[in-house]
Coordinates of C-alpha atoms in Angstrom, one line a residue:
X11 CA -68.2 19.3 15.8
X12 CA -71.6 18.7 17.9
X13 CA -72.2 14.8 19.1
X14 CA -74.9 14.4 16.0
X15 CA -72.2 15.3 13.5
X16 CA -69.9 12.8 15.2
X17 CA -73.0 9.9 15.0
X18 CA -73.6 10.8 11.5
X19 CA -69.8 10.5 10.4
X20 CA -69.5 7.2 12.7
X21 CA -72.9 5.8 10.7
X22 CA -71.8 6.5 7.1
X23 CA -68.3 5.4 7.8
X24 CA -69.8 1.8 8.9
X25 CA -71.4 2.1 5.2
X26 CA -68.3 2.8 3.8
X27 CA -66.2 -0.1 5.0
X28 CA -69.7 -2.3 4.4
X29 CA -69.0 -1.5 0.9
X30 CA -65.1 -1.9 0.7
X31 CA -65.8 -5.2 2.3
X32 CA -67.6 -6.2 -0.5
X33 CA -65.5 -4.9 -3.1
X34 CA -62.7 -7.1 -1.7
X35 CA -65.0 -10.0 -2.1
X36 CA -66.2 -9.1 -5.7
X37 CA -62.5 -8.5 -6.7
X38 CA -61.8 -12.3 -6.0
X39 CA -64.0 -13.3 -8.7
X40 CA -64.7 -16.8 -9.4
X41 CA -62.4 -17.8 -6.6
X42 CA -58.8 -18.2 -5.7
X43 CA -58.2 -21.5 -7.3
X44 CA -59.6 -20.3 -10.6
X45 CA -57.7 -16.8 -10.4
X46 CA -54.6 -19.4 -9.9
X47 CA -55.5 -22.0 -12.6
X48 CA -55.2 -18.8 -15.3
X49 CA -51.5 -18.0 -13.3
X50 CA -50.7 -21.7 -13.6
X51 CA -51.5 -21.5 -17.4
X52 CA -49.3 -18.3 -17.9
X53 CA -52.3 -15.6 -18.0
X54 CA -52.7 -12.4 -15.7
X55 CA -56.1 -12.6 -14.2
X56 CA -58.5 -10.0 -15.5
X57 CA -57.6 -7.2 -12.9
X58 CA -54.4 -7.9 -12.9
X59 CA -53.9 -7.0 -16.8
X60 CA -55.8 -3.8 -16.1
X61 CA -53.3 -2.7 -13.1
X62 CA -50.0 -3.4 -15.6
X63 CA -52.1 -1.5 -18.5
X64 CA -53.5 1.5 -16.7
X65 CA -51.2 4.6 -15.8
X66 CA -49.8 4.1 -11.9
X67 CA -50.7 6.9 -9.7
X68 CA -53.8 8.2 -11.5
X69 CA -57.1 7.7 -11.3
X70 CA -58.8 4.3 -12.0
X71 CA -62.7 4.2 -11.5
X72 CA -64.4 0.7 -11.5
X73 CA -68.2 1.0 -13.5
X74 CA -70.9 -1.8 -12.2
X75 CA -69.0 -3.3 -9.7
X76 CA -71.8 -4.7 -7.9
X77 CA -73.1 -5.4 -11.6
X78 CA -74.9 -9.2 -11.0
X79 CA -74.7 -9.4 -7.1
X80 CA -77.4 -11.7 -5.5
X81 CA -78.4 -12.8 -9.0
X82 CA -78.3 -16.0 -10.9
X83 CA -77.6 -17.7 -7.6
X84 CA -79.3 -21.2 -8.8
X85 CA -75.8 -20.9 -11.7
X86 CA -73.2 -20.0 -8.8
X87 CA -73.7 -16.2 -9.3
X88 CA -72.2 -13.8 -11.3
X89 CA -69.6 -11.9 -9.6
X90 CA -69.0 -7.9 -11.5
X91 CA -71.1 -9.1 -14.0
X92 CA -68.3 -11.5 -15.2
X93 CA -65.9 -8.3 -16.5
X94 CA -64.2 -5.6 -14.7
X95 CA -64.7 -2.4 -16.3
X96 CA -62.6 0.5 -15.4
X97 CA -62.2 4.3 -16.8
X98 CA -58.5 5.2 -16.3
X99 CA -55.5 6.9 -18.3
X100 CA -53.5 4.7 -20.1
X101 CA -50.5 6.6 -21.3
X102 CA -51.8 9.9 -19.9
X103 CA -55.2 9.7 -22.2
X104 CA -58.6 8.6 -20.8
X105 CA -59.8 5.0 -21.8
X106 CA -62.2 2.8 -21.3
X107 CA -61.2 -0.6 -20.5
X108 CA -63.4 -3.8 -20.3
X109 CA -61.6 -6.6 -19.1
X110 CA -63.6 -10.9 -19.4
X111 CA -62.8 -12.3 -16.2
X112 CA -62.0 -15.5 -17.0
X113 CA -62.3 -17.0 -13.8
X114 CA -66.2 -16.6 -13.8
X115 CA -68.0 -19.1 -16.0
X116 CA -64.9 -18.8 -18.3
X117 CA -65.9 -15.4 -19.2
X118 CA -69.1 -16.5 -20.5
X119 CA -72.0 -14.0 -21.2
X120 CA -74.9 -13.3 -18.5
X121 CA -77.7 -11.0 -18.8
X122 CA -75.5 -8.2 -16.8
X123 CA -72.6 -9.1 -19.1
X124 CA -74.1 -7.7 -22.4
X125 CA -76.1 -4.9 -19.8
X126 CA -72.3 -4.1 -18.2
X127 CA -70.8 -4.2 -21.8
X128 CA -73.1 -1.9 -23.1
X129 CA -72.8 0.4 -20.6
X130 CA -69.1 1.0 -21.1
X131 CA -69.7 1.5 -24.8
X132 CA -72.3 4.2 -23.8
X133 CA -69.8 5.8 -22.3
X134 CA -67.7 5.8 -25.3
X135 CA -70.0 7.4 -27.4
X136 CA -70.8 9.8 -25.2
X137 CA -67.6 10.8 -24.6
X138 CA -65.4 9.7 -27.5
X139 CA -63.4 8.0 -25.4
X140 CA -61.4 5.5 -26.9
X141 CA -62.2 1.8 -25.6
X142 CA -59.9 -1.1 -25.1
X143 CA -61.2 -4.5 -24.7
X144 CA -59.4 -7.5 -22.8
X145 CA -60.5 -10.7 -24.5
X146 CA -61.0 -14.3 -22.7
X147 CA -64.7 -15.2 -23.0
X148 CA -66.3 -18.5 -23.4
X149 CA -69.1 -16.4 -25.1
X150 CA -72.9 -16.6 -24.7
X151 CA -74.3 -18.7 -21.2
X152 CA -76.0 -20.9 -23.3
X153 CA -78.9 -21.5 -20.2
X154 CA -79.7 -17.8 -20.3
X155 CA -79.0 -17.5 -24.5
X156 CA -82.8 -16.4 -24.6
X157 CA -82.2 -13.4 -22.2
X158 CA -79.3 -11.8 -24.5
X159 CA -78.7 -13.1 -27.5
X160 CA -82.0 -12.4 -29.8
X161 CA -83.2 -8.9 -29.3
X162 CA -82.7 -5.5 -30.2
X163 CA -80.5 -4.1 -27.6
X164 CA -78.8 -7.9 -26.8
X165 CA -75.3 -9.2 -27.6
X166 CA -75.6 -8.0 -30.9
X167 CA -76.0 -4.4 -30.3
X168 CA -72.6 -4.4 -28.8
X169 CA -71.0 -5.7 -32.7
X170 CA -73.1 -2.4 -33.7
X171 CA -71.7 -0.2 -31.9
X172 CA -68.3 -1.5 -33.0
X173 CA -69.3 -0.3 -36.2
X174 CA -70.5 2.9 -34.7
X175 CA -67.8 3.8 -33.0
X176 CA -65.3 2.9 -35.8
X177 CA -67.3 5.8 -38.2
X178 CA -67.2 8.0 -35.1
X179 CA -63.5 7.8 -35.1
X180 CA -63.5 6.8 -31.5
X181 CA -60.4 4.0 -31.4
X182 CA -61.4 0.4 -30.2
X183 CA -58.1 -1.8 -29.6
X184 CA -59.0 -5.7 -28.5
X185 CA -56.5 -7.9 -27.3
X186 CA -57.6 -11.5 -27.3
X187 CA -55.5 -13.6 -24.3
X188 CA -58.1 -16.4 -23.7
X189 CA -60.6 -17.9 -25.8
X190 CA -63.0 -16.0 -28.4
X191 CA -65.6 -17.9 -30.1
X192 CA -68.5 -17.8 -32.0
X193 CA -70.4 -14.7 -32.1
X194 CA -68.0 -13.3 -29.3
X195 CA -64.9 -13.9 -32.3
X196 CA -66.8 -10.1 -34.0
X197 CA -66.4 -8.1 -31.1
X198 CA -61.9 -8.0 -31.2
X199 CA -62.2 -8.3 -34.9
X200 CA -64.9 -5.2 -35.3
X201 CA -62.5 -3.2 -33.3
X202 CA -59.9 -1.2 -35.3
X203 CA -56.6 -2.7 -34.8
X204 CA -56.7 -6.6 -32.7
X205 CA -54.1 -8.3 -30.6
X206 CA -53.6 -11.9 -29.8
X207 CA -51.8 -13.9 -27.4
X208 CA -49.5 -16.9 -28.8
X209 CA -50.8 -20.0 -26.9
X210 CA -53.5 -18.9 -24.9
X211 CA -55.5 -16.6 -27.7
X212 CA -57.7 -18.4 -30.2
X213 CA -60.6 -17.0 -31.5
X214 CA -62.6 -19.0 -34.2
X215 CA -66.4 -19.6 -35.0
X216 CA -66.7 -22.6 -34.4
X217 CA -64.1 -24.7 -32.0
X218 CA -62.4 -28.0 -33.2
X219 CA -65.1 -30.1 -31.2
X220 CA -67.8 -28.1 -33.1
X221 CA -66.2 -28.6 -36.5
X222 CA -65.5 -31.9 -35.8
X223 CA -69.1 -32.5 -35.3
X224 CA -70.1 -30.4 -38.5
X225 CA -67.7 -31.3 -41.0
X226 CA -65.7 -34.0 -39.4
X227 CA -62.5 -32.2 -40.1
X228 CA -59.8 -33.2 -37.2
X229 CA -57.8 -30.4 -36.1
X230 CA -56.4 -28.9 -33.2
X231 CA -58.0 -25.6 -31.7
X232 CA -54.6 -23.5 -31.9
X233 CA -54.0 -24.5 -35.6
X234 CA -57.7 -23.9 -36.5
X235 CA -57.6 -20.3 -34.5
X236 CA -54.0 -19.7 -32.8
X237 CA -52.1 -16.2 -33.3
X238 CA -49.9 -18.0 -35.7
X239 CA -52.9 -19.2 -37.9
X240 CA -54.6 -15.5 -37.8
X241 CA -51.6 -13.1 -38.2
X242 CA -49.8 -15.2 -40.7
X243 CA -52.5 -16.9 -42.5
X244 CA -55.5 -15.4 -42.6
X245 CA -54.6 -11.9 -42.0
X246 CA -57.6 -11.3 -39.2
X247 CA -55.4 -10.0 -36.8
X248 CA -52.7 -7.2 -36.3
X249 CA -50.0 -7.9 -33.9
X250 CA -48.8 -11.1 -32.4
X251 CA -47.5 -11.3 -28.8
X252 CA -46.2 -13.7 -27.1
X253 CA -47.5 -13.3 -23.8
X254 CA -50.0 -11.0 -21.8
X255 CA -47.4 -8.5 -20.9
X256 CA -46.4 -7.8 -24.3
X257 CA -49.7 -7.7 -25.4
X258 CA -50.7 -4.7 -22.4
X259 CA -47.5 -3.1 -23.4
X260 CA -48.5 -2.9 -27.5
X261 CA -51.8 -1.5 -26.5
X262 CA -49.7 1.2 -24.3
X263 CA -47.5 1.9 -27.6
X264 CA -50.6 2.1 -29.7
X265 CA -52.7 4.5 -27.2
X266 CA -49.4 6.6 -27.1
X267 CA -49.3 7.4 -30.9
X268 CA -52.8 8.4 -31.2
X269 CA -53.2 12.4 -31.7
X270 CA -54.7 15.3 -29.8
X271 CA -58.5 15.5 -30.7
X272 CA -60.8 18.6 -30.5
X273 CA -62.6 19.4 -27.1
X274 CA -65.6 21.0 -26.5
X275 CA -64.7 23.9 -25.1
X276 CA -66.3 23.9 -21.6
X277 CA -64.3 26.2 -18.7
X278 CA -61.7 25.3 -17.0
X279 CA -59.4 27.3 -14.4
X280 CA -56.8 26.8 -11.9
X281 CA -58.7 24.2 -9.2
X282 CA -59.2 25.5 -5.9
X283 CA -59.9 23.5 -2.5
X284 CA -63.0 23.4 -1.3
X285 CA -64.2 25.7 1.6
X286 CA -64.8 22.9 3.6
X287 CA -62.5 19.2 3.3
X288 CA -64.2 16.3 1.3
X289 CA -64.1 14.0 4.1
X290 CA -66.6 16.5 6.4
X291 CA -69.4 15.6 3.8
X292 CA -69.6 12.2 6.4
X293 CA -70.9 14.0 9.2
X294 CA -73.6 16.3 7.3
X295 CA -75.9 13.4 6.3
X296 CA -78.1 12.6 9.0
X297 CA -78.1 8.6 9.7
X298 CA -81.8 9.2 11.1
X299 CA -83.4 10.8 7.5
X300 CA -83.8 14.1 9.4
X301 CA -83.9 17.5 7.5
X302 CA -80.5 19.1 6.8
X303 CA -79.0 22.3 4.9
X304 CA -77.7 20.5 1.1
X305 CA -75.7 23.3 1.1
X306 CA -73.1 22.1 3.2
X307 CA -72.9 18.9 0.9
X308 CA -72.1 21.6 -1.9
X309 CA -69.0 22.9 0.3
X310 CA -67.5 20.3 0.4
X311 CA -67.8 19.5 -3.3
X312 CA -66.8 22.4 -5.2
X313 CA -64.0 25.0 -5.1
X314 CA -63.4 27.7 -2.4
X315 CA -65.5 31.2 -3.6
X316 CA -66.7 29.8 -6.5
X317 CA -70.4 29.3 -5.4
X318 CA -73.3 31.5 -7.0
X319 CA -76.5 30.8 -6.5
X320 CA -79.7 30.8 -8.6
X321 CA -82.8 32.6 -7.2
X322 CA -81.6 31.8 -3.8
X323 CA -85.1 32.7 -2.3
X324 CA -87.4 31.7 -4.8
X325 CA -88.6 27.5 -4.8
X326 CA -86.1 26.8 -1.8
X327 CA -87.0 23.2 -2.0
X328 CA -84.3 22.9 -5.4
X329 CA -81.3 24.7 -4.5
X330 CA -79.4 26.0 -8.3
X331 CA -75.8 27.6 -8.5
X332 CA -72.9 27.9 -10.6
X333 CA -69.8 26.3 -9.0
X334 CA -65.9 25.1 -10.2
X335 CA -65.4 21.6 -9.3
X336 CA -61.9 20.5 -9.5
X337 CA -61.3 23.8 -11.5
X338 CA -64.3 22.9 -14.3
X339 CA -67.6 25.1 -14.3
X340 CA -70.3 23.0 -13.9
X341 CA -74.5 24.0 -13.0
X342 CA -75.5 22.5 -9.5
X343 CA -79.4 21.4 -9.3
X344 CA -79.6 20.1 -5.8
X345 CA -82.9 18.9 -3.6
X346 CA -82.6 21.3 -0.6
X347 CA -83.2 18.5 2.8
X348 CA -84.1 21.4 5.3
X349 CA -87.2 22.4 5.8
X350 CA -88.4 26.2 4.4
X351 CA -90.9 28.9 4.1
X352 CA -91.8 29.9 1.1
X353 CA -92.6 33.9 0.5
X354 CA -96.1 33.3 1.6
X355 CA -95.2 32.2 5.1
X356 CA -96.2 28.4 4.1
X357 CA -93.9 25.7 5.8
X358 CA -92.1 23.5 2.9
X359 CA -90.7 19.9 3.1
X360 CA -87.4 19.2 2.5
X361 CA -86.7 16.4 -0.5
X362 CA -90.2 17.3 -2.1
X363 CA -90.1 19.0 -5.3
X364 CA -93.1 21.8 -5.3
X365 CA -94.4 24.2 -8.5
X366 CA -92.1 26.7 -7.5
X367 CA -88.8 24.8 -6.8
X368 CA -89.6 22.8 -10.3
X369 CA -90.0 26.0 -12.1
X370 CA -86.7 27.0 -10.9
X371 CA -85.0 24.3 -11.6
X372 CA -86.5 24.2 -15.0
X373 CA -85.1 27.4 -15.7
X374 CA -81.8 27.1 -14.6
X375 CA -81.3 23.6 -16.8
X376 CA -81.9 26.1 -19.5
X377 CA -79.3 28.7 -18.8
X378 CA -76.7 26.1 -18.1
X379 CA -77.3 24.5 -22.1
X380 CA -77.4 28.3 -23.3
X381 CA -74.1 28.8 -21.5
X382 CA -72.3 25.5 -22.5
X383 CA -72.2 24.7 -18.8
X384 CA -72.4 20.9 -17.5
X385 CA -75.0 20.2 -14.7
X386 CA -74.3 18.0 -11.6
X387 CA -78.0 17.0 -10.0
X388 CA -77.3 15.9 -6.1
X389 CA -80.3 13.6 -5.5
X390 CA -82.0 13.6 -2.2
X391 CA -85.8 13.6 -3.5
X392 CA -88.6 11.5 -1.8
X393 CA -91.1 13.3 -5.0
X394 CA -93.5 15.8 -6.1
X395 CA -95.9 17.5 -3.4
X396 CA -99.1 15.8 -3.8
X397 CA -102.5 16.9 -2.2
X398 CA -105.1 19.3 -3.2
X399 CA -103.2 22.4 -3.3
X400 CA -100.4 21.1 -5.4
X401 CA -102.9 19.6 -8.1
X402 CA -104.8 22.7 -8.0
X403 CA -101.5 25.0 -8.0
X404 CA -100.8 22.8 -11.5
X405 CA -97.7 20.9 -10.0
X406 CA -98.2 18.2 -12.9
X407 CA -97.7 21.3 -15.6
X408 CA -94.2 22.3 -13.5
X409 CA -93.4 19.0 -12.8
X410 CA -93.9 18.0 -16.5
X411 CA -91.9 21.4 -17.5
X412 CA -88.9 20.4 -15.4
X413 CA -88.6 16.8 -16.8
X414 CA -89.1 18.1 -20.7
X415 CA -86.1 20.2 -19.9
X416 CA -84.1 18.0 -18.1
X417 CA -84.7 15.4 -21.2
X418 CA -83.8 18.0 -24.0
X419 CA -80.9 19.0 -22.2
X420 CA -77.8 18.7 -24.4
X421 CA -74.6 19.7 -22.0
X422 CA -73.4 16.7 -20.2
X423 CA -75.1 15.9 -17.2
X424 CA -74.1 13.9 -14.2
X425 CA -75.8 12.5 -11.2
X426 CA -75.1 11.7 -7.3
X427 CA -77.7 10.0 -5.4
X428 CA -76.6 11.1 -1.9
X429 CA -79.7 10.0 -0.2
X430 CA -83.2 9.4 -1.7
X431 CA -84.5 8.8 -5.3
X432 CA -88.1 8.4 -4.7
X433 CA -91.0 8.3 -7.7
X434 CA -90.9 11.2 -10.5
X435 CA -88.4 12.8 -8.4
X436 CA -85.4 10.2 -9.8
X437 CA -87.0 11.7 -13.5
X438 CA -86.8 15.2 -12.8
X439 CA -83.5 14.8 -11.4
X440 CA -81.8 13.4 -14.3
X441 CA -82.1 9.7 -13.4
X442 CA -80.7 7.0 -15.2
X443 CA -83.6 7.0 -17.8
X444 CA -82.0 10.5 -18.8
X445 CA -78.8 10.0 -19.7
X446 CA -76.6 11.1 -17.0
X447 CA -73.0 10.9 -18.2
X448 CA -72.1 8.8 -15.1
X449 CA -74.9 8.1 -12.2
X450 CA -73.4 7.7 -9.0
X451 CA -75.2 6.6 -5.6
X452 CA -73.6 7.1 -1.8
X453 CA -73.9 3.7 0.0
X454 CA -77.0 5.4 2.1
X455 CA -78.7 5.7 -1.3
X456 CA -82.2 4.6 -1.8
X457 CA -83.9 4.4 -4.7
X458 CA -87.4 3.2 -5.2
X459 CA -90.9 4.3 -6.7
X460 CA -91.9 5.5 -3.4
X461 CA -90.5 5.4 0.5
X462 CA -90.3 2.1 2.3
X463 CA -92.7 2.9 4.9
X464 CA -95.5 4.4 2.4
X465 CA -94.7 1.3 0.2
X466 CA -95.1 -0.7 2.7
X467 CA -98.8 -0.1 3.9
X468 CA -99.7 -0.4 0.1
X469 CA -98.8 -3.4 -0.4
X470 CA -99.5 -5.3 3.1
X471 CA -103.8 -3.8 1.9
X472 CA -103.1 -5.0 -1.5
X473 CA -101.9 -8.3 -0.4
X474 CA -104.7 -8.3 2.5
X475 CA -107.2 -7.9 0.5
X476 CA -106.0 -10.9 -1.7
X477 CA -105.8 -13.4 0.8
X478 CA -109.2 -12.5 2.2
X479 CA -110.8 -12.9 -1.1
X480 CA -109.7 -16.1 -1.6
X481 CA -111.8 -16.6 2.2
X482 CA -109.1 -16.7 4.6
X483 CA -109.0 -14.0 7.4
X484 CA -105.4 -13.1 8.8
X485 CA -105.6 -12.4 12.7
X486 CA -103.3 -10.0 14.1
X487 CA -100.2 -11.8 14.5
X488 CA -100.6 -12.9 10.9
X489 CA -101.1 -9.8 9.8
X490 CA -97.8 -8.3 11.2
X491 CA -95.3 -11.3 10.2
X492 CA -96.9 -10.1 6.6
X493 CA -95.8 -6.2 7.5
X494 CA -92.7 -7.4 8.1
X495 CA -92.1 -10.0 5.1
X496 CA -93.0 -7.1 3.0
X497 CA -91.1 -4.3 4.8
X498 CA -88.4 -6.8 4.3
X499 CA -88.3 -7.6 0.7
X500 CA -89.0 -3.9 0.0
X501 CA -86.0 -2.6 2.0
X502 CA -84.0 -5.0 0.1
X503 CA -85.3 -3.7 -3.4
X504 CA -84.6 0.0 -2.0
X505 CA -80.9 -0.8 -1.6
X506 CA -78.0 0.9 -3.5
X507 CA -77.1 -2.9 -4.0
X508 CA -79.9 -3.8 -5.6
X509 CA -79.5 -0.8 -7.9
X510 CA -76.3 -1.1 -8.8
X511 CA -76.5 -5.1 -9.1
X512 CA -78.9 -3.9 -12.2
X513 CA -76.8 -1.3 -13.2
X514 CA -79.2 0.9 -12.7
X515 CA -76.4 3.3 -11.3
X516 CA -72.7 2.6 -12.5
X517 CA -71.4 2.8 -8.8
X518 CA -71.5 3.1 -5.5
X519 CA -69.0 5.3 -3.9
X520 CA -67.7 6.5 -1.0
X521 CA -68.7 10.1 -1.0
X522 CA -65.3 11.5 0.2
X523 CA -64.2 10.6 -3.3
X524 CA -67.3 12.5 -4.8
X525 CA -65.3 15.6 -6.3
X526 CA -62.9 13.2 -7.8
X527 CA -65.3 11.1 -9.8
X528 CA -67.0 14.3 -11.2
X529 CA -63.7 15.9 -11.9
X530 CA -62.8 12.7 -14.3
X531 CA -66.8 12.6 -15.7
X532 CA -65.8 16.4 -16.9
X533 CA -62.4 16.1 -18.3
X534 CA -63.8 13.1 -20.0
X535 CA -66.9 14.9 -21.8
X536 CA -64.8 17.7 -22.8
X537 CA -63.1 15.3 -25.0
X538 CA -66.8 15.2 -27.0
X539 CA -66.7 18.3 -29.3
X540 CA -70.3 18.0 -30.1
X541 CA -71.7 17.6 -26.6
X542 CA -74.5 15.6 -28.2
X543 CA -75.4 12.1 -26.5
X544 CA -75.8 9.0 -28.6
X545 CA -77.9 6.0 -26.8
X546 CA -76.8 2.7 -27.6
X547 CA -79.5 0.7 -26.2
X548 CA -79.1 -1.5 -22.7
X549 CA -80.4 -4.6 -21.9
X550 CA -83.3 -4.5 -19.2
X551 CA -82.2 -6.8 -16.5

C-alpha cells in the first residue's frame, strides 16, 4: 500500500477509537455511584440485564447510542437517551431489546427518550421482530412534559403501537424490575405477556405519596403495586420473579417457545469473503475529501465474484450493481467519488448527482422492487449539479424522478453514510425521511443541507448584512472572528454526533463492521413476509 493509503487508514482509525472512547463514557451512564446504588439494592444495571439476556457470541448492535449527547446540559444531560437499545438474538431469534437505565434521571422520559423508544418500535414493525422491553422508569421528566407527552407522535404513540403490534402478531414481552408509574404503568401491561420483579417492581398509577394526597388512603408503595399485589390480586401481571436474573431467564424460556414464522422470501446462498478484507475499507477514504473510485468501498463489502454492475458507462456519477452481502442479494446504489467523463467528453464531479446518473439510479430502484431484491445506498453525495446547463438539461424532472422512486420503493432499504450527505442528495439517497430499514453513518460522516465551506459564506453575508442594518460596520478583524464563529458552530451541526445525538441516524459505526451490520439489517427484514413498511411516527427533536 502507497503512503496516502497508509495516512488515510491512520486518519480514520483516530476516528474510530474517538468514537469507542465515547462509547465507553456513554456506557457509564448516570455515573458509577448510581450504576452501584442499583447493585447495592439487588438490581443489574440496565446493560448488564441485556448482556445476561442476549445470546453470548452473537451479534449485539446498540441503536442511538449517541441518542441525547450535548443536550439538555442545563438538567445534567441525558446520556443514550436514558435507555440502551440493542438488536440481538436471544435464544437464537432476533429481538429487539429496550432496556430504562435507571441510573439516568431514574429512567425518566426526555424528548430523545420517547424519539429512541419509537425508533426501536419502528423497527419492529418493519421487521416483525419481536420486542422485549426492560422496565425501571420514573416516567415522564415533568420539566420537559410539554416536549413529549401531548402530541401526536409523543409518549402516547408508543402505547399505540403496543396495540399495533399486538394485532400484527409481533410478540412484545415487558419485564418490570424498577419502578412503573403513571402513564409509563401501559406500556409492560399493553405488551402481551408482563413480568415483575418481587421487591424492586411496582408499577401503579398513581404512587402512595400521590394517593395519599388524592384520597388520603395510607399505604405502602409495594402493597399498593408490588408483584405480590399484581400477580395474585389483581391479575395485571403474568409471572412473578423473584429477582432480575429469573426474570432475564423467563423471558429466555418465553422467546424459546415461540414458533417459526413466514419469511419473505429474499435470496440467500452460501456467504463468500469479500475480494478485498473489511478492514482495507480504512485506507480507501481519503482524510483530505479528495476524489476516489467507490468501487473499492464495494470490495470490501460484498462477496468475492458476486459484483454486476448496472449500465456501468452510462451516469457514472451513481454507480448501480447487484451484489451478495454476507450471502444475501441485495441492489447497490452508490455515489461514485472519482471524477468522470461522460460519453460526450464533458468532465463530471464526483459526489454530485447529474440527469444522467439520477436517471440511472431511478431505474435500477425499480428493477430491484420488480425482482424482490433489497437496496443498500452508500452515501457520499455533496447534491444535485446546479448551474445553467443542469436546469436547462431538466435535472429537477430526474432529480424529482429518482426521489418518487426511492419513496415508493417497497423492498427494504438500508443506508451507510460513508462520507457526505449534503442537500437533496441525503433524499435521493434514501435518507432518514425515507425509511431506510437501519441508517448507518462512518464517524467521517457529514451530514448537512449543504458543505461547510459553501454554508459558511451564506451565512457570515446574511449575518453581515444584519448587523450593518442595524448601523454598525464590522472591520476586518471583526469580520473574520464572525467567519470563524460561524464556520464553528456549523462544523459542529455537520457532525455524525450531532446527527446521531438526534437520531437522525441510529448509529455510528466503525466501517470495518459495515458488512456485519447489513448482514443482520437483512436476516432481520426477511422475517417480514409482506415487505411493506409501516411508520409509526417519531418525535422531532
Amino acid at each position: 500500500m502507497n503512503l496516502a493509503f497508509n495516512k488515510n487508514e491512520d486518519e480514520l482509525k483516530l476516528l474510530v477509537r474517538e468514537m469507542a472512547r465515547r462509547h465507553a463514557i456513554i456506557e457509564k451512564g448516570g455515573g458509577a455511584k448510581k450504576l452501584q446504588k442499583q447493585r447495592d439494592a439487588g438490581k443489574m444495571t440496565a446493560r448488564e440485564r441485556i448482556s445476561f439476556l442476549v445470546d453470548a457470541g452473537k451479534p449485539c448492535l446498540e441503536i442511538g447510542a449517541f441518542a441525547g449527547e450535548e443536550m439538555y446540559q442545563e438538567y445534567g444531560g441525558c446520556p443514550a437517551g436514558g435507555v440502551v437499545v440493542v438488536l440481538a438474538y436471544v435464544q437464537g431469534r432476533q429481538c429487539i431489546v429496550v432496556a430504562n437505565d435507571a441510573s439516568v434521571k431514574a429512567g425518566a422520559w426526555f424528548p430523545i427518550t420517547g424519539k429512541k423508544n419509537l425508533r426501536a418500535q419502528q423497527i419492529a414493525l418493519e421487521n416483525h421482530t419481536p420486542i422485549i422491553y426492560l422496565v425501571d422508569s420514573a416516567g415522564v421528566f415533568l420539566p420537559l412534559q410539554d416536549e413529549i407527552f401531548p402530541d401526536r407522535e409523543h409518549f402516547g404513540r408508543i402505547f399505540r403501537n403496543n396495540a399495533i403490534m399486538s394485532g400484527m402478531n409481533i410478540p412484545q414481552i415487558s419485564a418490570i424490575m424498577g419502578s412503573c408509574v403513571a402513564g409509563g404503568a401501559y406500556l409492560p401491561i399493553m405488551s402481551d405477556e408482563s413480568l415483575i420483579v418481587k421487591g424492586s417492581g411496582s408499577i401503579f398509577l398513581a404512587g402512595s405519596y400521590l394517593v395519599k394526597a388524592a384520597i388520603g388512603e395510607d399505604i405502602d408503595n409495594e402493597t399498593l403495586g408490588g408483584a405480590d399485589t399484581h400477580c395474585d390480586l389483581s391479575g395485571v401481571t403474568d409471572y412473578k420473579c423473584e429477582d432480575d436474573a429469573e426474570a432475564l431467564t423467563t423471558i429466555k424460556d418465553l422467546v424459546d417457545k415461540m414458533g417459526a414464522r413466514p419469511t419473505a422470501g429474499f435470496s440467500k446462498v452460501k456467504a463468500k469473503a469479500p475480494a478485498r478484507p473489511s478492514d482495507e475499507v480504512y485506507g480507501h477514504i481519503p482524510f483530505d475529501g479528495k476524489p476516489f473510485d467507490s468501487k473499492l468501498i464495494i470490495e470490501c463489502l460484498v462477496d468475492a465474484d458476486s459484483w454486476k454492475e448496472y449500465k456501468a458507462t452510462y451516469g457514472k456519477t451513481i454507480i448501480c450493481g447487484y451484489a451478495r452481502i454476507d450471502g444475501w442479494a441485495v441492489g447497490i446504489v452508490a455515489n461514485n467519488r472519482k471524477v468522470t467523463k461522460n460519453a460526450k467528453g464533458e468532465m463530471q464531479f464526483g459526489g454530485v448527482i447529474y440527469s444522467d446518473s439520477a436517471d440511472k439510479a431511478s431505474r435500477f430502484v425499480a428493477n430491484c422492487n420488480q425482482k424482490k431484491i433489497p437496496l443498500v445506498f452508500l452515501q457520499d453525495v455533496t447534491g444535485f449539479m446546479v448551474g445553467s446547463k443542469s436546469e436547462h438539461g431538466g435535472i429537477i424532472k430526474d432529480g424529482a424522478k429518482m426521489v418518487n422512486t426511492v419513496a415508493n420503493s417497497v423492498v427494504p432499504k438500508f443506508t451507510v453514510i460513508v462520507g457526505n450527505s449534503f442537500g437533496a442528495g441525503n433524499y435521493a439517497m434514501n435518507g432518514t425521511a425515507y425509511d431506510p430499514r437501519l441508517i448507518l453513518a462512518w464517524p467521517n460522516a457529514k451530514l448537512a443541507v449543504m458543505g461547510g465551506a459553501q454554508a459558511a459564506k451564506v451565512l457570515l453575508q446574511i449575518e453581515a448584512a444584519r448587523i450593518k442594518k442595524s448601523g454598525k460596520e464590522l472591520n476586518e478583524s471583526e469580520m473574520e472572528d464572525l467567519k470563524k464563529s460561524i464556520e464553528e458552530r456549523y462544523e459542529k451541526q455537520t457532525s455524525p454526533y450531532y446527527a446521531a445525538a438526534r437520531m437522525w441516524v441510529d448509529a455510528i459505526i466503525d466501517p470495518a463492521e459495515t458488512r456485519n451490520w447489513l448482514s443482520y439489517g437483512l436476516e432481520m427484514a426477511n422475517n417480514n413476509p409482506e415487505h411493506k413498511v409501516y411508520n409509526p411516527g417519531v418525535i422531532q427533536v
